[in-house]
Amino acid sequence: MKIISIVGARPQFIKAAAMSRKLQGRHEEILLHTGQHYDYEMSGIFFDGLELPQPKASLGIGSGSHGFQTGAMLKAIEDVLIAEHPDNVLVYGDTNSTLAGALAASKLSIPVVHVEAGLRSFNRRMPEEINRVVADDLSDLLLCPSQTAVTNLGAEGITRNVHLVGDVMLDVLNWATQRIAVDHSVVLNRFGLTKKAYLLATVHRSQNTDDIARLSRILSAFNSIKETIVFPVHPRARKVIIENGLRLGPQVILIDPVGYLDMVGLLSSARLALTDSGGLQKEAYWLGVPCLTMREQTEWVETVEAGWNALVGCDEYKIVQAARSFSPPDARPALYGDGAAADKCVDLLEHGLEPMNLAERADYANWCK
Ligand code: UD1
Ligand code: UDP
């Protein structure tokens, strides 16, 4: 098969790494990079560190409003799909690149495969929630990381070609932990950190960065925590911090975003994670690091139910108290599969998708003219 994988943002490079490794040698995979993320620390570093093949098509769309960004991607992706005639298109997660990819492919009658389907926060003010709902509705094969995701889709009437496969991010994490087992201390030494004597923080959600009051409360909480906090700053947060002159205490070590292996090293040695990231909540769980999520909802409800993740919103007092006293139980049941999700995804790609029939092929060929 000829498969086009559409990626554009940091977590998608990581998810695509799991799939790419399994597709190589079995199928022709073309990586299409929308250019949603473009700084080396947000993009190239993942291609290098995760040994991802270079994208065959780089659209260079860049940043902008949702309408501009999604619209520009839609047009440019369509051109590539028409030129390449893939058998199907893979989209990942919930970014604007996911939405544009699903829309472009489905309008050309190319089967859409959604990896990480069915996630819901039930908060339509999140741009990601809109992207997920639309991408799932347009998808022909829906690959879910959790039973909750399958149930969410069922509640929206989506039951056909829905499969529980587990989370491809666990596949990548397992690969990474084997890789860094030997030189785990290198990244700690680089930032002068001591194992289990610091917190790891990330903030990038638009709800937390575009609302200056929320971001100020979060940063005030960081300043009130009397432990070292290492904070790889997403460019979105960096911009707001600089433009508004927000100050951080001396115990907060601001660093540029790091590559995946360094991030896994930093997370696995942290005493606690403070984040609004989706991916980090799960990685913290898998690595046995307690997590405080600075949001009001999470899509990864199982981590909260297991007692290893707590929703603390942007309430300064709650964040500081929880950072001091949050204590997960001893038990940490396996969540989101067994680390072989990508194998299941590829198997379903090969056997779970009806190939285009002749009428559909003719329809598609007409479109392409
Ligand atoms: C996007 C996704 C979000 C995902 C996140 C992963 C959408 C709607 N949001 O959010 O779901 O969790 O990626 O990190 O798709 N910027 C740079 N350099 C870059 C990339 C971005 O400076 O390489 C800055 C720009 O000022 C840009 C801002 O960050 O306007 C936001 O980038 P954008 O891709 O629009 O959204 P994210 O917040 O990264
Ligand atoms: N990550 C990374 N370097 C960083 C910050 C995050 O490698 O400086 C990884 C993190 O370990 C996780 C993924 O990026 O695998 C999460 O991406 P992000 O938080 O940007 O997006 P989300 O998961 O919230 O969509």
CSV table of C-alpha atoms and ligand atoms in Angstrom, one decimal:
chain,number,residue,atom,x,y,z
A,1,MET,CA,0.0,0.0,0.0
A,2,LYS,CA,1.0,3.6,-0.4
A,3,ILE,CA,0.3,5.5,2.8
A,4,ILE,CA,0.6,9.2,3.5
A,5,SER,CA,1.2,10.0,7.1
A,6,ILE,CA,0.3,13.6,7.9
A,7,VAL,CA,2.2,15.2,10.7
A,8,GLY,CA,2.9,18.8,11.7
A,9,ALA,CA,3.2,19.2,15.5
A,10,ARG,CA,5.5,17.8,18.2
A,11,PRO,CA,3.4,15.0,19.5
A,12,GLN,CA,2.6,13.8,16.0
A,13,PHE,CA,6.3,13.3,15.2
A,14,ILE,CA,6.5,11.1,18.3
A,15,LYS,CA,3.3,9.1,17.5
A,16,ALA,CA,4.4,8.7,13.8
A,17,ALA,CA,7.7,7.3,14.9
A,18,ALA,CA,6.0,4.3,16.3
A,19,MET,CA,4.0,3.7,13.1
A,20,SER,CA,6.8,4.5,10.7
A,21,ARG,CA,9.0,1.8,12.2
A,22,LYS,CA,6.3,-0.8,11.6
A,23,LEU,CA,5.3,0.4,8.1
A,24,GLN,CA,8.9,0.5,6.8
A,25,GLY,CA,9.6,-2.5,4.6
A,26,ARG,CA,6.0,-3.5,4.4
A,27,HIS,CA,4.4,-0.5,2.7
A,28,GLU,CA,5.4,2.7,1.0
A,29,GLU,CA,5.0,5.4,3.6
A,30,ILE,CA,5.3,9.1,2.6
A,31,LEU,CA,5.6,11.5,5.5
A,32,LEU,CA,3.9,14.8,4.9
A,33,HIS,CA,5.0,17.6,7.3
A,34,THR,CA,2.5,20.5,7.3
A,35,GLY,CA,5.1,22.8,8.9
A,36,GLN,CA,2.7,23.7,11.8
A,37,HIS,CA,5.8,23.3,14.1
A,38,TYR,CA,9.0,24.5,12.5
A,39,ASP,CA,11.7,25.5,15.1
A,40,TYR,CA,14.4,22.9,15.3
A,41,GLU,CA,13.5,22.2,19.0
A,42,MET,CA,9.8,21.7,18.0
A,43,SER,CA,10.4,19.7,14.8
A,44,GLY,CA,13.8,18.7,13.4
A,45,ILE,CA,15.0,17.5,16.8
A,46,PHE,CA,12.4,14.7,16.8
A,47,PHE,CA,13.3,13.6,13.3
A,48,ASP,CA,16.9,13.3,14.4
A,49,GLY,CA,16.3,11.8,17.8
A,50,LEU,CA,13.5,9.3,16.9
A,51,GLU,CA,15.2,8.3,13.6
A,52,LEU,CA,12.2,9.3,11.6
A,53,PRO,CA,12.7,9.4,7.9
A,54,GLN,CA,12.8,12.9,6.5
A,55,PRO,CA,9.4,14.1,5.2
A,56,LYS,CA,9.0,13.7,1.5
A,57,ALA,CA,6.6,16.7,1.4
A,58,SER,CA,7.2,19.7,3.6
A,59,LEU,CA,4.4,22.3,3.2
A,60,GLY,CA,6.0,25.0,5.4
A,61,ILE,CA,2.6,26.4,6.4
A,62,GLY,CA,3.8,27.8,9.8
A,63,SER,CA,1.8,29.7,12.4
A,64,GLY,CA,-1.3,31.7,12.1
A,65,SER,CA,-5.0,31.9,13.1
A,66,HIS,CA,-6.9,28.6,13.1
A,67,GLY,CA,-8.7,29.6,9.8
A,68,PHE,CA,-5.5,30.7,8.1
A,69,GLN,CA,-3.5,27.7,9.2
A,70,THR,CA,-6.1,25.0,8.6
A,71,GLY,CA,-7.1,26.5,5.2
A,72,ALA,CA,-3.6,26.8,3.9
A,73,MET,CA,-2.9,23.2,5.0
A,74,LEU,CA,-6.1,22.0,3.4
A,75,LYS,CA,-5.2,23.4,0.0
A,76,ALA,CA,-1.5,22.2,0.1
A,77,ILE,CA,-2.3,18.7,1.4
A,78,GLU,CA,-4.9,18.3,-1.4
A,79,ASP,CA,-2.2,19.0,-4.0
A,80,VAL,CA,0.1,16.4,-2.5
A,81,LEU,CA,-2.7,13.8,-2.3
A,82,ILE,CA,-3.8,14.4,-5.9
A,83,ALA,CA,-0.2,14.0,-7.0
A,84,GLU,CA,0.6,10.9,-5.0
A,85,HIS,CA,-2.6,8.9,-5.2
A,86,PRO,CA,-2.2,7.1,-1.8
A,87,ASP,CA,-4.3,4.1,-0.8
A,88,ASN,CA,-5.0,5.8,2.6
A,89,VAL,CA,-4.1,8.7,4.8
A,90,LEU,CA,-3.0,8.4,8.4
A,91,VAL,CA,-3.7,11.3,10.8
A,92,TYR,CA,-2.7,11.5,14.4
A,93,GLY,CA,-4.2,13.1,17.5
A,94,ASP,CA,-6.1,16.4,17.5
A,95,THR,CA,-4.1,19.3,16.0
A,96,ASN,CA,-5.0,21.6,13.1
A,97,SER,CA,-2.8,19.3,10.9
A,98,THR,CA,-5.0,16.4,11.9
A,99,LEU,CA,-8.2,18.3,10.9
A,100,ALA,CA,-6.8,19.5,7.6
A,101,GLY,CA,-5.4,16.1,6.7
A,102,ALA,CA,-8.7,14.3,7.5
A,103,LEU,CA,-10.8,16.9,5.5
A,104,ALA,CA,-8.5,16.9,2.5
A,105,ALA,CA,-8.4,13.1,2.3
A,106,SER,CA,-12.1,12.5,2.9
A,107,LYS,CA,-13.1,15.0,0.2
A,108,LEU,CA,-11.0,13.0,-2.2
A,109,SER,CA,-12.6,9.8,-1.1
A,110,ILE,CA,-9.3,8.5,0.3
A,111,PRO,CA,-9.8,6.4,3.4
A,112,VAL,CA,-8.8,8.2,6.5
A,113,VAL,CA,-7.2,6.3,9.4
A,114,HIS,CA,-7.2,8.2,12.7
A,115,VAL,CA,-4.6,7.1,15.3
A,116,GLU,CA,-5.7,8.2,18.8
A,117,ALA,CA,-9.4,8.3,17.9
A,118,GLY,CA,-12.2,8.9,20.3
A,119,LEU,CA,-10.6,11.1,22.9
A,120,ARG,CA,-12.9,13.7,24.4
A,121,SER,CA,-12.6,16.4,27.0
A,122,PHE,CA,-16.2,17.5,26.4
A,123,ASN,CA,-15.0,21.1,26.3
A,124,ARG,CA,-15.8,22.6,22.9
A,125,ARG,CA,-13.8,25.7,23.8
A,126,MET,CA,-10.7,23.6,23.2
A,127,PRO,CA,-9.6,23.8,19.5
A,128,GLU,CA,-8.4,20.3,19.9
A,129,GLU,CA,-11.9,19.0,20.8
A,130,ILE,CA,-13.3,20.4,17.6
A,131,ASN,CA,-10.5,18.9,15.6
A,132,ARG,CA,-11.1,15.5,17.2
A,133,VAL,CA,-14.8,15.4,16.7
A,134,VAL,CA,-14.5,16.4,13.0
A,135,ALA,CA,-11.6,14.0,12.3
A,136,ASP,CA,-13.4,11.1,14.0
A,137,ASP,CA,-16.5,11.8,12.0
A,138,LEU,CA,-14.6,11.7,8.8
A,139,SER,CA,-12.4,8.7,9.5
A,140,ASP,CA,-12.9,5.3,7.9
A,141,LEU,CA,-10.8,3.4,10.5
A,142,LEU,CA,-10.7,4.6,14.1
A,143,LEU,CA,-7.8,3.3,16.2
A,144,CYS,CA,-8.5,4.0,19.9
A,145,PRO,CA,-6.1,4.0,22.8
A,146,SER,CA,-8.6,3.3,25.5
A,147,GLN,CA,-12.0,1.7,26.1
A,148,THR,CA,-13.2,5.1,27.2
A,149,ALA,CA,-12.4,6.4,23.7
A,150,VAL,CA,-14.4,3.5,22.1
A,151,THR,CA,-17.3,4.4,24.4
A,152,ASN,CA,-17.1,8.1,23.5
A,153,LEU,CA,-17.3,7.3,19.8
A,154,GLY,CA,-20.3,4.9,20.5
A,155,ALA,CA,-22.1,7.8,22.2
A,156,GLU,CA,-21.7,9.8,19.0
A,157,GLY,CA,-23.0,6.9,16.9
A,158,ILE,CA,-19.6,6.0,15.5
A,159,THR,CA,-19.3,2.2,15.8
A,160,ARG,CA,-18.1,1.0,12.4
A,161,ASN,CA,-14.4,0.2,12.0
A,162,VAL,CA,-13.7,1.3,15.6
A,163,HIS,CA,-10.9,-0.7,17.3
A,164,LEU,CA,-9.2,-0.7,20.7
A,165,VAL,CA,-5.4,-0.9,20.0
A,166,GLY,CA,-3.8,0.8,22.9
A,167,ASP,CA,-1.5,3.9,22.7
A,168,VAL,CA,1.3,4.2,20.2
A,169,MET,CA,3.0,6.6,22.6
A,170,LEU,CA,3.7,3.6,24.9
A,171,ASP,CA,5.5,1.9,22.1
A,172,VAL,CA,7.8,4.9,21.6
A,173,LEU,CA,8.4,5.3,25.3
A,174,ASN,CA,9.5,1.7,25.6
A,175,TRP,CA,11.9,2.2,22.8
A,176,ALA,CA,13.2,5.4,24.4
A,177,THR,CA,13.7,4.0,27.9
A,178,GLN,CA,15.8,1.2,26.4
A,179,ARG,CA,17.8,3.7,24.5
A,180,ILE,CA,18.6,6.0,27.5
A,181,ALA,CA,19.1,3.3,30.1
A,182,VAL,CA,22.9,3.7,29.9
A,183,ASP,CA,23.4,7.5,29.8
A,184,HIS,CA,20.4,8.6,31.8
A,185,SER,CA,22.3,11.0,34.0
A,186,VAL,CA,23.7,13.1,31.1
A,187,VAL,CA,20.6,15.3,30.8
A,188,LEU,CA,20.4,15.7,34.6
A,189,ASN,CA,24.0,16.9,34.7
A,190,ARG,CA,23.4,19.3,31.8
A,191,PHE,CA,20.8,21.2,33.9
A,192,GLY,CA,22.4,20.6,37.3
A,193,LEU,CA,19.6,18.4,38.5
A,194,THR,CA,19.5,15.6,41.2
A,195,LYS,CA,17.4,12.5,40.7
A,196,LYS,CA,13.9,12.9,42.3
A,197,ALA,CA,14.8,16.3,43.7
A,198,TYR,CA,13.0,18.5,41.2
A,199,LEU,CA,9.7,18.9,39.4
A,200,LEU,CA,9.2,18.9,35.6
A,201,ALA,CA,6.7,21.5,34.2
A,202,THR,CA,5.3,22.2,30.8
A,203,VAL,CA,2.5,24.6,29.8
A,204,HIS,CA,1.2,25.2,26.3
A,205,ARG,CA,-2.6,24.9,26.0
A,206,SER,CA,-4.2,27.9,24.5
A,207,GLN,CA,-6.6,28.1,27.5
A,208,ASN,CA,-3.5,28.5,29.8
A,209,THR,CA,-1.3,30.7,27.7
A,210,ASP,CA,-3.7,33.0,25.8
A,211,ASP,CA,-5.4,33.9,29.1
A,212,ILE,CA,-2.8,36.0,30.9
A,213,ALA,CA,-4.7,35.7,34.2
A,214,ARG,CA,-4.5,31.9,34.1
A,215,LEU,CA,-0.9,31.9,33.1
A,216,SER,CA,0.0,34.4,35.8
A,217,ARG,CA,-1.6,32.2,38.4
A,218,ILE,CA,0.2,29.1,37.2
A,219,LEU,CA,3.6,30.9,37.2
A,220,SER,CA,2.8,32.3,40.7
A,221,ALA,CA,2.3,28.8,41.9
A,222,PHE,CA,5.6,27.8,40.4
A,223,ASN,CA,7.2,30.7,42.3
A,224,SER,CA,5.6,29.6,45.6
A,225,ILE,CA,6.9,26.0,45.3
A,226,LYS,CA,10.2,25.9,47.1
A,227,GLU,CA,11.7,23.1,45.0
A,228,THR,CA,13.7,23.2,41.8
A,229,ILE,CA,11.3,23.2,38.8
A,230,VAL,CA,12.8,22.5,35.3
A,231,PHE,CA,10.5,24.1,32.7
A,232,PRO,CA,11.1,23.4,29.0
A,233,VAL,CA,9.1,26.3,27.6
A,234,HIS,CA,6.9,25.9,24.5
A,235,PRO,CA,7.3,28.9,22.2
A,236,ARG,CA,3.7,29.8,22.7
A,237,ALA,CA,4.2,30.2,26.4
A,238,ARG,CA,7.6,31.8,26.0
A,239,LYS,CA,6.1,34.6,23.8
A,240,VAL,CA,3.4,35.4,26.4
A,241,ILE,CA,5.9,35.3,29.3
A,242,ILE,CA,8.3,37.7,27.5
A,243,GLU,CA,5.6,40.1,26.1
A,244,ASN,CA,4.0,40.5,29.5
A,245,GLY,CA,7.2,40.6,31.5
A,246,LEU,CA,6.1,37.7,33.7
A,247,ARG,CA,8.8,36.8,36.3
A,248,LEU,CA,9.9,33.4,37.5
A,249,GLY,CA,11.8,32.7,40.8
A,250,PRO,CA,15.4,31.5,40.8
A,251,GLN,CA,14.4,27.9,41.6
A,252,VAL,CA,12.5,27.7,38.2
A,253,ILE,CA,15.0,26.7,35.5
A,254,LEU,CA,13.6,27.8,32.1
A,255,ILE,CA,15.0,25.9,29.2
A,256,ASP,CA,14.3,25.5,25.5
A,257,PRO,CA,12.1,22.6,24.5
A,258,VAL,CA,14.1,19.4,24.5
A,259,GLY,CA,14.2,16.4,22.3
A,260,TYR,CA,12.2,13.3,23.1
A,261,LEU,CA,15.0,11.2,24.7
A,262,ASP,CA,16.1,14.1,26.9
A,263,MET,CA,12.4,14.7,27.9
A,264,VAL,CA,12.0,11.0,28.9
A,265,GLY,CA,15.2,11.3,30.9
A,266,LEU,CA,14.0,14.5,32.6
A,267,LEU,CA,10.5,13.0,33.3
A,268,SER,CA,11.6,9.7,34.6
A,269,SER,CA,13.9,11.3,37.2
A,270,ALA,CA,11.4,14.0,38.3
A,271,ARG,CA,9.7,13.8,41.7
A,272,LEU,CA,6.5,15.2,40.1
A,273,ALA,CA,5.2,16.4,36.8
A,274,LEU,CA,3.2,19.7,36.5
A,275,THR,CA,1.6,19.9,33.1
A,276,ASP,CA,-1.2,20.7,30.7
A,277,SER,CA,0.1,18.4,28.1
A,278,GLY,CA,-1.9,15.3,26.9
A,279,GLY,CA,1.2,13.2,26.2
A,280,LEU,CA,3.0,14.0,29.4
A,281,GLN,CA,0.1,12.8,31.6
A,282,LYS,CA,0.4,9.3,30.2
A,283,GLU,CA,4.2,9.2,30.1
A,284,ALA,CA,4.3,10.3,33.8
A,285,TYR,CA,1.9,7.5,34.6
A,286,TRP,CA,3.8,4.8,32.6
A,287,LEU,CA,7.1,6.0,34.3
A,288,GLY,CA,5.5,6.0,37.8
A,289,VAL,CA,5.9,9.8,38.2
A,290,PRO,CA,2.9,11.5,40.0
A,291,CYS,CA,1.3,14.1,37.8
A,292,LEU,CA,-0.7,17.3,38.5
A,293,THR,CA,-2.6,18.4,35.4
A,294,MET,CA,-3.3,22.2,35.2
A,295,ARG,CA,-6.6,21.8,33.5
A,296,GLU,CA,-10.2,21.3,34.5
A,297,GLN,CA,-10.7,18.2,32.4
A,298,THR,CA,-8.6,15.5,30.9
A,299,GLU,CA,-9.1,13.0,28.1
A,300,TRP,CA,-6.9,10.6,30.0
A,301,VAL,CA,-9.4,9.9,32.8
A,302,GLU,CA,-8.0,6.5,33.7
A,303,THR,CA,-4.8,8.1,35.1
A,304,VAL,CA,-6.9,10.2,37.4
A,305,GLU,CA,-9.1,7.2,38.4
A,306,ALA,CA,-5.9,5.3,39.2
A,307,GLY,CA,-4.9,8.0,41.6
A,308,TRP,CA,-1.7,9.0,39.8
A,309,ASN,CA,-2.9,12.2,38.2
A,310,ALA,CA,-4.9,15.0,39.7
A,311,LEU,CA,-6.7,17.9,38.0
A,312,VAL,CA,-5.7,21.2,39.7
A,313,GLY,CA,-6.8,23.7,37.1
A,314,CYS,CA,-4.9,27.0,37.4
A,315,ASP,CA,-5.7,27.6,41.1
A,316,GLU,CA,-2.5,28.8,42.7
A,317,TYR,CA,-3.3,27.4,46.1
A,318,LYS,CA,-4.4,24.0,44.8
A,319,ILE,CA,-1.3,23.6,42.7
A,320,VAL,CA,1.1,24.5,45.6
A,321,GLN,CA,-0.8,22.3,48.1
A,322,ALA,CA,-1.0,19.4,45.7
A,323,ALA,CA,2.7,19.7,44.8
A,324,ARG,CA,3.5,19.3,48.5
A,325,SER,CA,1.1,16.6,49.4
A,326,PHE,CA,-0.1,14.6,46.4
A,327,SER,CA,0.6,11.0,47.0
A,328,PRO,CA,-0.5,8.3,44.6
A,329,PRO,CA,-1.3,4.7,45.8
A,330,ASP,CA,1.2,1.9,45.4
A,331,ALA,CA,-0.8,0.2,42.7
A,332,ARG,CA,-0.4,1.3,39.1
A,333,PRO,CA,-2.3,-0.9,36.8
A,334,ALA,CA,-1.3,-1.2,33.2
A,335,LEU,CA,-3.1,1.4,31.1
A,336,TYR,CA,-3.4,2.1,27.4
A,337,GLY,CA,-2.3,-1.3,26.1
A,338,ASP,CA,0.9,-3.4,26.1
A,339,GLY,CA,3.3,-1.3,24.1
A,340,ALA,CA,2.5,-3.0,20.8
A,341,ALA,CA,-0.2,-0.7,19.6
A,342,ALA,CA,1.6,0.1,16.3
A,343,ASP,CA,1.6,-3.5,15.3
A,344,LYS,CA,-2.2,-3.7,15.9
A,345,CYS,CA,-2.7,-0.5,13.9
A,346,VAL,CA,-0.7,-1.8,10.9
A,347,ASP,CA,-2.5,-5.1,11.1
A,348,LEU,CA,-5.9,-3.3,10.9
A,349,LEU,CA,-4.6,-1.1,8.1
A,350,GLU,CA,-3.9,-4.2,6.2
A,351,HIS,CA,-7.0,-6.2,7.0
A,352,GLY,CA,-9.5,-3.8,8.6
A,353,LEU,CA,-10.0,-1.4,5.6
A,354,GLU,CA,-12.0,-2.3,2.6
A,355,PRO,CA,-9.8,-1.4,-0.5
A,356,MET,CA,-11.4,1.2,-2.7
A,357,ASN,CA,-13.9,-0.5,-5.1
A,358,LEU,CA,-13.8,0.3,-8.8
A,359,ALA,CA,-16.5,2.9,-8.6
A,360,GLU,CA,-14.7,4.7,-5.8
A,361,ARG,CA,-11.4,4.5,-7.7
A,362,ALA,CA,-13.1,6.0,-10.8
A,363,ASP,CA,-14.6,8.7,-8.6
A,364,TYR,CA,-11.2,9.5,-7.1
A,365,ALA,CA,-9.5,9.5,-10.5
A,366,ASN,CA,-12.1,12.1,-11.7
A,367,TRP,CA,-11.4,14.2,-8.7
A,368,CYS,CA,-7.7,14.2,-9.4
A,369,LYS,CA,-8.2,15.6,-12.9
B,1,UD1,C1,-0.5,22.7,18.8
B,1,UD1,C2,-1.8,21.9,18.9
B,1,UD1,C3,-2.0,21.3,20.2
B,1,UD1,C4,-0.8,20.4,20.6
B,1,UD1,C5,0.5,21.3,20.5
B,1,UD1,C6,1.7,20.4,20.7
B,1,UD1,C7,-3.6,22.9,17.5
B,1,UD1,C8,-4.9,23.7,17.5
B,1,UD1,N1,-2.9,22.9,18.6
B,1,UD1,O1,-0.6,23.7,19.7
B,1,UD1,O2,-3.2,20.5,20.2
B,1,UD1,O3,-1.0,20.0,21.9
B,1,UD1,O4,0.6,21.8,19.1
B,1,UD1,O5,2.8,21.1,21.1
B,1,UD1,O6,-3.2,22.4,16.5
B,1,UD1,N2,5.5,28.5,17.6
B,1,UD1,C9,6.8,28.8,17.3
B,1,UD1,N3,7.6,27.9,16.8
B,1,UD1,C10,7.1,26.7,16.4
B,1,UD1,C11,5.8,26.4,16.6
B,1,UD1,C12,5.0,27.3,17.2
B,1,UD1,O7,7.3,29.9,17.7
B,1,UD1,O8,7.9,25.8,15.8
B,1,UD1,C13,4.7,29.6,18.3
B,1,UD1,C14,4.0,30.5,17.3
B,1,UD1,O9,4.0,31.8,17.9
B,1,UD1,C15,2.6,30.0,17.2
B,1,UD1,C16,2.4,29.4,18.6
B,1,UD1,O10,3.6,28.9,19.0
B,1,UD1,O11,1.6,31.0,16.9
B,1,UD1,C17,1.3,28.3,18.7
B,1,UD1,O12,1.7,27.2,17.7
B,1,UD1,P1,0.5,26.3,17.1
B,1,UD1,O13,1.1,25.2,16.3
B,1,UD1,O14,-0.5,27.2,16.5
B,1,UD1,O15,-0.2,25.7,18.4
B,1,UD1,P2,0.4,25.0,19.6
B,1,UD1,O16,0.1,25.8,20.8
B,1,UD1,O17,1.8,24.6,19.4
B,2,UDP,N1,8.0,16.7,24.8
B,2,UDP,C1,9.3,16.8,24.4
B,2,UDP,N2,10.1,17.9,24.7
B,2,UDP,C2,9.6,18.9,25.4
B,2,UDP,C3,8.2,18.9,25.8
B,2,UDP,C4,7.5,17.8,25.4
B,2,UDP,O1,9.8,15.8,23.8
B,2,UDP,O2,10.3,19.9,25.6
B,2,UDP,C5,7.2,15.5,24.5
B,2,UDP,C6,6.5,14.9,25.6
B,2,UDP,O3,7.4,14.0,26.3
B,2,UDP,C7,5.3,14.2,24.9
B,2,UDP,C8,5.0,15.2,23.8
B,2,UDP,O4,6.2,16.0,23.6
B,2,UDP,O5,5.8,13.0,24.3
B,2,UDP,C9,3.8,16.0,24.2
B,2,UDP,O6,3.7,17.1,23.4
B,2,UDP,P1,2.9,18.4,23.8
B,2,UDP,O7,2.8,18.5,25.2
B,2,UDP,O8,3.5,19.5,23.0
B,2,UDP,O9,1.5,18.1,23.1
B,2,UDP,P2,0.2,17.3,23.6
B,2,UDP,O10,0.6,15.9,24.0
B,2,UDP,O11,-0.4,18.1,24.8
B,2,UDP,O12,-0.7,17.3,22.5
